[in-house]
Short mmCIF file of C-alpha atoms and ligand atoms in Angstrom, two decimals:
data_model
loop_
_atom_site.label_atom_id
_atom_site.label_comp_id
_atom_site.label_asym_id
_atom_site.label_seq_id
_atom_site.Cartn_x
_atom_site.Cartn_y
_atom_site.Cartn_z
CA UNK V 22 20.99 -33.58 7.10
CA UNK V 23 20.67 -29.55 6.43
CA UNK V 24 17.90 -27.65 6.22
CA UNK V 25 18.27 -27.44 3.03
CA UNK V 26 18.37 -31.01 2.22
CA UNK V 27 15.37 -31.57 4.51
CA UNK V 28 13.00 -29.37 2.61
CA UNK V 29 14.12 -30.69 -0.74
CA UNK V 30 13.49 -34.54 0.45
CA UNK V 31 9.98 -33.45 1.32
CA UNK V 32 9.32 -31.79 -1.71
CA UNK V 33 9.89 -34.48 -3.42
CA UNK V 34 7.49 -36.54 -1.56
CA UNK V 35 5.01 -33.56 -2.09
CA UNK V 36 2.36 -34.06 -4.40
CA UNK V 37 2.42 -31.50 -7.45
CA UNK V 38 3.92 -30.42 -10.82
CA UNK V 39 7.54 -29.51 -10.16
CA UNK V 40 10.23 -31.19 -11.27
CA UNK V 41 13.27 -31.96 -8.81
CA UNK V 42 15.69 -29.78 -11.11
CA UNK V 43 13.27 -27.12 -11.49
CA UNK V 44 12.74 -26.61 -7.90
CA UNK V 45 16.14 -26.81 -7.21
CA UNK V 46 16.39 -23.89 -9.46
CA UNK V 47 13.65 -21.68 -8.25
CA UNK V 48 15.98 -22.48 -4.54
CA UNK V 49 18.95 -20.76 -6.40
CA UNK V 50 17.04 -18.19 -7.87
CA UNK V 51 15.07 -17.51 -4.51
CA UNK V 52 18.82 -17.02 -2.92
CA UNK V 53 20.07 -14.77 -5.65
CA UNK V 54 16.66 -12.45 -6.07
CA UNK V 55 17.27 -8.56 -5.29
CA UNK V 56 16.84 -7.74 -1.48
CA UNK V 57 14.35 -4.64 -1.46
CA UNK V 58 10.52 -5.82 -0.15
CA UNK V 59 11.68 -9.26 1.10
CA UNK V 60 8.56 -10.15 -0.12
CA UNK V 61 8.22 -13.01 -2.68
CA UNK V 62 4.70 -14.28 -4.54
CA UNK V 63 3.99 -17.47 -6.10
CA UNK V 64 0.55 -18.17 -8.31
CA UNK V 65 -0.20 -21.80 -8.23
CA UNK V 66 0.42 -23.57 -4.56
CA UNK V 67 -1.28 -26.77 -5.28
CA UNK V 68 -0.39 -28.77 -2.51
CA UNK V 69 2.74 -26.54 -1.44
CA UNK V 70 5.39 -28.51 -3.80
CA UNK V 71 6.84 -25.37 -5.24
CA UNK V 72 6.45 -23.18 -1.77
CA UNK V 73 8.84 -25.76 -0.19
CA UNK V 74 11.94 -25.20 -2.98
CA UNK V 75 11.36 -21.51 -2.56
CA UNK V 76 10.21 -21.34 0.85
CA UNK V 77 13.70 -23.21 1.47
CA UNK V 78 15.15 -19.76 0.12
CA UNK V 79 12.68 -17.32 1.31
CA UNK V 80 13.99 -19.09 5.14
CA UNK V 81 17.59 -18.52 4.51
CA UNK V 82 16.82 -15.03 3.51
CA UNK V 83 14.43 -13.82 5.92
CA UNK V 84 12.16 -13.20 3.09
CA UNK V 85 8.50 -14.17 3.46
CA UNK V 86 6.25 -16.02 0.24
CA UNK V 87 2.89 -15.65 -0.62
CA UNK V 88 1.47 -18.68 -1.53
CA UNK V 89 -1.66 -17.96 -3.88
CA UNK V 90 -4.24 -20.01 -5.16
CA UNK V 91 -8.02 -20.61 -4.55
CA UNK V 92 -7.31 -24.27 -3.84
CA UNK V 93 -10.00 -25.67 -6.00
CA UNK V 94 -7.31 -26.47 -8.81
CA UNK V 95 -7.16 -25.16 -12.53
CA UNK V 96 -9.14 -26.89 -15.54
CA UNK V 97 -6.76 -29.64 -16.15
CA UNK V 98 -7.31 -31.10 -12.29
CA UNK V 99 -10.94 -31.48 -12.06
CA UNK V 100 -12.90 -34.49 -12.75
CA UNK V 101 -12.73 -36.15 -16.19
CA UNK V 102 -9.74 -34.44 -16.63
CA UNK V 103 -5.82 -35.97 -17.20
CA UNK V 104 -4.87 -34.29 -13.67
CA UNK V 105 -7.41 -35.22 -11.44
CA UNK V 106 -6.59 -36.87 -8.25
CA UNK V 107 -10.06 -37.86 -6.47
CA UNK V 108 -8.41 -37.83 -2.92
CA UNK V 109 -7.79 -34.70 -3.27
CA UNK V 110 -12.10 -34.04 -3.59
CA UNK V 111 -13.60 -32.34 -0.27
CA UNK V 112 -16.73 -35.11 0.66
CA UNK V 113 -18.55 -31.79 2.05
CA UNK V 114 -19.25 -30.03 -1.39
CA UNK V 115 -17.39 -32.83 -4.12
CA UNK V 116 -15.43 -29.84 -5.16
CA UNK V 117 -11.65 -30.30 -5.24
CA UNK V 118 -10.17 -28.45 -2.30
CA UNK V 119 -5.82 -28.53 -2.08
CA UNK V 120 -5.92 -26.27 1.09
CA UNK V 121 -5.78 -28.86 3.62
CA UNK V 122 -2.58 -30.80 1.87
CA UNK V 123 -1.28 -27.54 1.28
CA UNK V 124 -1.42 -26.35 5.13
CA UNK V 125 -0.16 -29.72 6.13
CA UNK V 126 2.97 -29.77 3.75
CA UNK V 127 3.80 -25.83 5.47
CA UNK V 128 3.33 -27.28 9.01
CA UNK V 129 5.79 -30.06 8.24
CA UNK V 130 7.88 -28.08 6.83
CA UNK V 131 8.23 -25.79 9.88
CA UNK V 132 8.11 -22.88 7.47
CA UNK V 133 4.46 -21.26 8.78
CA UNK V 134 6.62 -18.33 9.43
CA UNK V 135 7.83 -17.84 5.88
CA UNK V 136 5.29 -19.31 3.79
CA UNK V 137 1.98 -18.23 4.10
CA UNK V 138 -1.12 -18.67 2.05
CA UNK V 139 -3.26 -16.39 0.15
CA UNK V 140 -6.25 -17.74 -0.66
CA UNK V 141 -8.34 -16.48 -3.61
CA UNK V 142 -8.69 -15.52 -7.20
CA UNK V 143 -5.33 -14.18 -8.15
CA UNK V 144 -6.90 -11.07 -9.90
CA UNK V 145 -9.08 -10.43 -7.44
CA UNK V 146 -5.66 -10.65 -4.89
CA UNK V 147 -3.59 -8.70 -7.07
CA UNK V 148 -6.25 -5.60 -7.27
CA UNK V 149 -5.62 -4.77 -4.05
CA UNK V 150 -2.34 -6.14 -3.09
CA UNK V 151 -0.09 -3.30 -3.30
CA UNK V 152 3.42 -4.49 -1.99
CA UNK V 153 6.22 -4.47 -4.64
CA UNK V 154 7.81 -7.46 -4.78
CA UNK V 155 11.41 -9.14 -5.14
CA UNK V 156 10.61 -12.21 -6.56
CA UNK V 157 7.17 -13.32 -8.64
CA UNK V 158 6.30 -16.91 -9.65
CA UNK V 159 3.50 -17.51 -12.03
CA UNK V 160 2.81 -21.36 -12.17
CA UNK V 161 -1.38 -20.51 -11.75
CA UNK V 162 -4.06 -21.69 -14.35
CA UNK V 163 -3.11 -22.27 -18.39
CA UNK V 164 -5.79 -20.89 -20.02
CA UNK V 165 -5.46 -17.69 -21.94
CA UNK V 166 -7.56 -15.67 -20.19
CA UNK V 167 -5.77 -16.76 -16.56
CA UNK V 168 -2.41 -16.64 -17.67
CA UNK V 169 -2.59 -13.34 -19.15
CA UNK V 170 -4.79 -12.18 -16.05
CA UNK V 171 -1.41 -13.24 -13.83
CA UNK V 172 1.16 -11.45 -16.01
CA UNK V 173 -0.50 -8.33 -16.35
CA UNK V 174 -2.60 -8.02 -13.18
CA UNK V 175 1.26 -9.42 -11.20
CA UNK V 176 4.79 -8.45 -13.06
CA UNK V 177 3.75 -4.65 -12.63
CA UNK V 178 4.67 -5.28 -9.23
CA UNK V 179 8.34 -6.87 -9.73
CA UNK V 180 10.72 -4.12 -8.44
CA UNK V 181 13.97 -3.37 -10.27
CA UNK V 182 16.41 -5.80 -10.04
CA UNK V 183 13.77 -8.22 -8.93
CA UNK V 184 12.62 -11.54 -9.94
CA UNK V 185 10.04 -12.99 -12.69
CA UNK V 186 10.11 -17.07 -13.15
CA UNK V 187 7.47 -18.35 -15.31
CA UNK V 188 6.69 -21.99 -15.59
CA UNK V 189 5.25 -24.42 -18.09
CA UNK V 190 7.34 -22.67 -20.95
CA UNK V 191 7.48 -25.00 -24.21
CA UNK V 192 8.77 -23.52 -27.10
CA UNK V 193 7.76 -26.64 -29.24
CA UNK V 194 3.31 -26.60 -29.00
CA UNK V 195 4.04 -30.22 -28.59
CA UNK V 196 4.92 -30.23 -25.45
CA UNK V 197 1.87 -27.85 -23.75
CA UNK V 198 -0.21 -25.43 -23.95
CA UNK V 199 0.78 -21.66 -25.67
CA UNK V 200 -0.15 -19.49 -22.86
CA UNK V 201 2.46 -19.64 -20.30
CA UNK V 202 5.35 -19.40 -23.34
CA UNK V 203 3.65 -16.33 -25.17
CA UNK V 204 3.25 -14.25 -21.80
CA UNK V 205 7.30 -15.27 -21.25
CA UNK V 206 7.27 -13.61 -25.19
CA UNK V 207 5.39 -10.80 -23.95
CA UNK V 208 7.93 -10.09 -21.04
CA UNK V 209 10.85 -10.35 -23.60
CA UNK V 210 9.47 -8.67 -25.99
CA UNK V 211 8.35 -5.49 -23.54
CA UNK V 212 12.03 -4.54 -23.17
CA UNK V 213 10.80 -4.54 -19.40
CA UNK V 214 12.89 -7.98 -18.17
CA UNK V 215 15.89 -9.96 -19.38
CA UNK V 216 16.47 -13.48 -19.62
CA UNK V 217 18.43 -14.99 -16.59
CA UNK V 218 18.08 -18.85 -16.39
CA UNK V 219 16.10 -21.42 -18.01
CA UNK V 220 15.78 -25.12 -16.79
CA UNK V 221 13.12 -27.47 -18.31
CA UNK V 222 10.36 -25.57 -18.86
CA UNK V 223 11.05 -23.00 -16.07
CA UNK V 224 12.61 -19.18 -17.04
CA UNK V 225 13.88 -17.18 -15.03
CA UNK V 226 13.70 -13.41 -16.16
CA UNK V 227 15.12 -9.96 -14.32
CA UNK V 228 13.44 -6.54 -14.16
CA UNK V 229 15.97 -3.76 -16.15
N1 LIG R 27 3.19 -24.79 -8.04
C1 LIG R 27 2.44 -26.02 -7.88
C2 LIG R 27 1.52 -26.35 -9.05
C3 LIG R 27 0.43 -25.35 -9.32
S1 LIG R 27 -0.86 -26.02 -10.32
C4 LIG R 27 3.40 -27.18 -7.60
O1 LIG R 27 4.60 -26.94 -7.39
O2 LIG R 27 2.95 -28.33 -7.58
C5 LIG R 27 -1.79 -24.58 -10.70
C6 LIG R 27 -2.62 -24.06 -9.54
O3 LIG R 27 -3.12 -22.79 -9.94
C7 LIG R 27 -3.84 -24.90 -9.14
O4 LIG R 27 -3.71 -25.30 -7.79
C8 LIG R 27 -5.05 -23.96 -9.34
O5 LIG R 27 -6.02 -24.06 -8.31
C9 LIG R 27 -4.39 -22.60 -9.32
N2 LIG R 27 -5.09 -21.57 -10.07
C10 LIG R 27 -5.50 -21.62 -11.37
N3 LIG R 27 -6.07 -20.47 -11.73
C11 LIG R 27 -6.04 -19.66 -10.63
C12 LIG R 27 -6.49 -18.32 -10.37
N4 LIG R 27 -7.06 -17.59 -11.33
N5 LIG R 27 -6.31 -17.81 -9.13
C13 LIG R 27 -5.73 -18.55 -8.16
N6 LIG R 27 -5.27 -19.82 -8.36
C14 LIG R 27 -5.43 -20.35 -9.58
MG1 LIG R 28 3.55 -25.66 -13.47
#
């Protein structure tokens, strides 16, 4: 088995919210992002689903992935909620707490070298987080607030050439929430990026 083929049969038996075609895509996108930082972020590591498809990539290129979240899951994953997955609940406080699945996926993975977590607010990171970067994934919280907080606070920060992928894009309201597909609108639409590749509800955009 390759490498490659390794890290994809574990992310698929990874907990989380990516699709096996979308990851696959982020992979070819990871391989084909501009070469001038190396450096690669994603908002919204879960339990490290999405880090392995792209950490797959960052490997190959000697690139190295931030992997940001505050592990305590968005709105949609707590209690009550249609995400919630009580093993995932730390006994110590009852609050939901990803970090530990999220380390363990990275260790078998053998990628601690080119994946490596970030752990906080992603506002609060991005305020003081001044590296441009090559490739940015925003797959963080839905909400309005959050979602806009990500895309303005993070695609600054996309060098030219470089890489913006957005997930949880529907362009029917059907399908999920409006967030994630108006700040894709509001990358469009600020002459800023281009459209590259689309699969699912994944988009891929590039900085003019
Ligand atoms: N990429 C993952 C799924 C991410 S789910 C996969 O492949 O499975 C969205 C994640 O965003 C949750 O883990 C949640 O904790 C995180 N999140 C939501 N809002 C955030 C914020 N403001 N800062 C940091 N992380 C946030
Ligand atoms: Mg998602």
């Amino acid at each position: 088995m390759t490498r490659r083929d390794e890290l994809f049969a574990l992310a698929r038996r990874t907990r989380g919210f990516m699709p096996d075609d979308e990851g696959e895509a982020l992979f070819r996108e990871g391989l084909a992002a501009a070469r001038t930082t190396d450096t690669w972020l994603e908002i919204g590591a879960w339990c490290g689903k999405s880090a392995l498809y792209l950490g797959a990539a960052a490997e190959t290129r000697g690139a190295v992935l931030y992997s940001l979240d505050h592990h305590h899951g968005s709105e949609e994953n707590q209690a009550g909620w249609e995400y919630f997955d009580p093993d995932l609940v730390d006994p110590a406080d009852g609050r939901l707490n990803t970090l530990p699945a999220w380390q363990r996926t990275i260790a078998e993975a053998r990628l601690e070298e080119t994946v490596i977590g970030l752990v906080g607010h992603s506002e609060v990171v991005a305020a003081h987080f001044a590296q441009p970067l090559d490739l940015l994934f925003i797959d963080g919280g839905h909400g309005d607030a959050v979602a806009w907080a990500d895309y303005t606070c993070w695609s600054p920060k996309v060098v030219v050439g470089g890489t913006l992928a957005i997930h949880d894009v529907f362009t029917d309201p059907a399908d999920g929430g409006r967030p994630p597909y108006e700040i894709y609108q509001a990358a469009l639409a600020s002459g800023e990026f281009v459209d590259a590749s689309a699969t699912g509800s994944l988009r891929v955009l590039t900085r003019r």
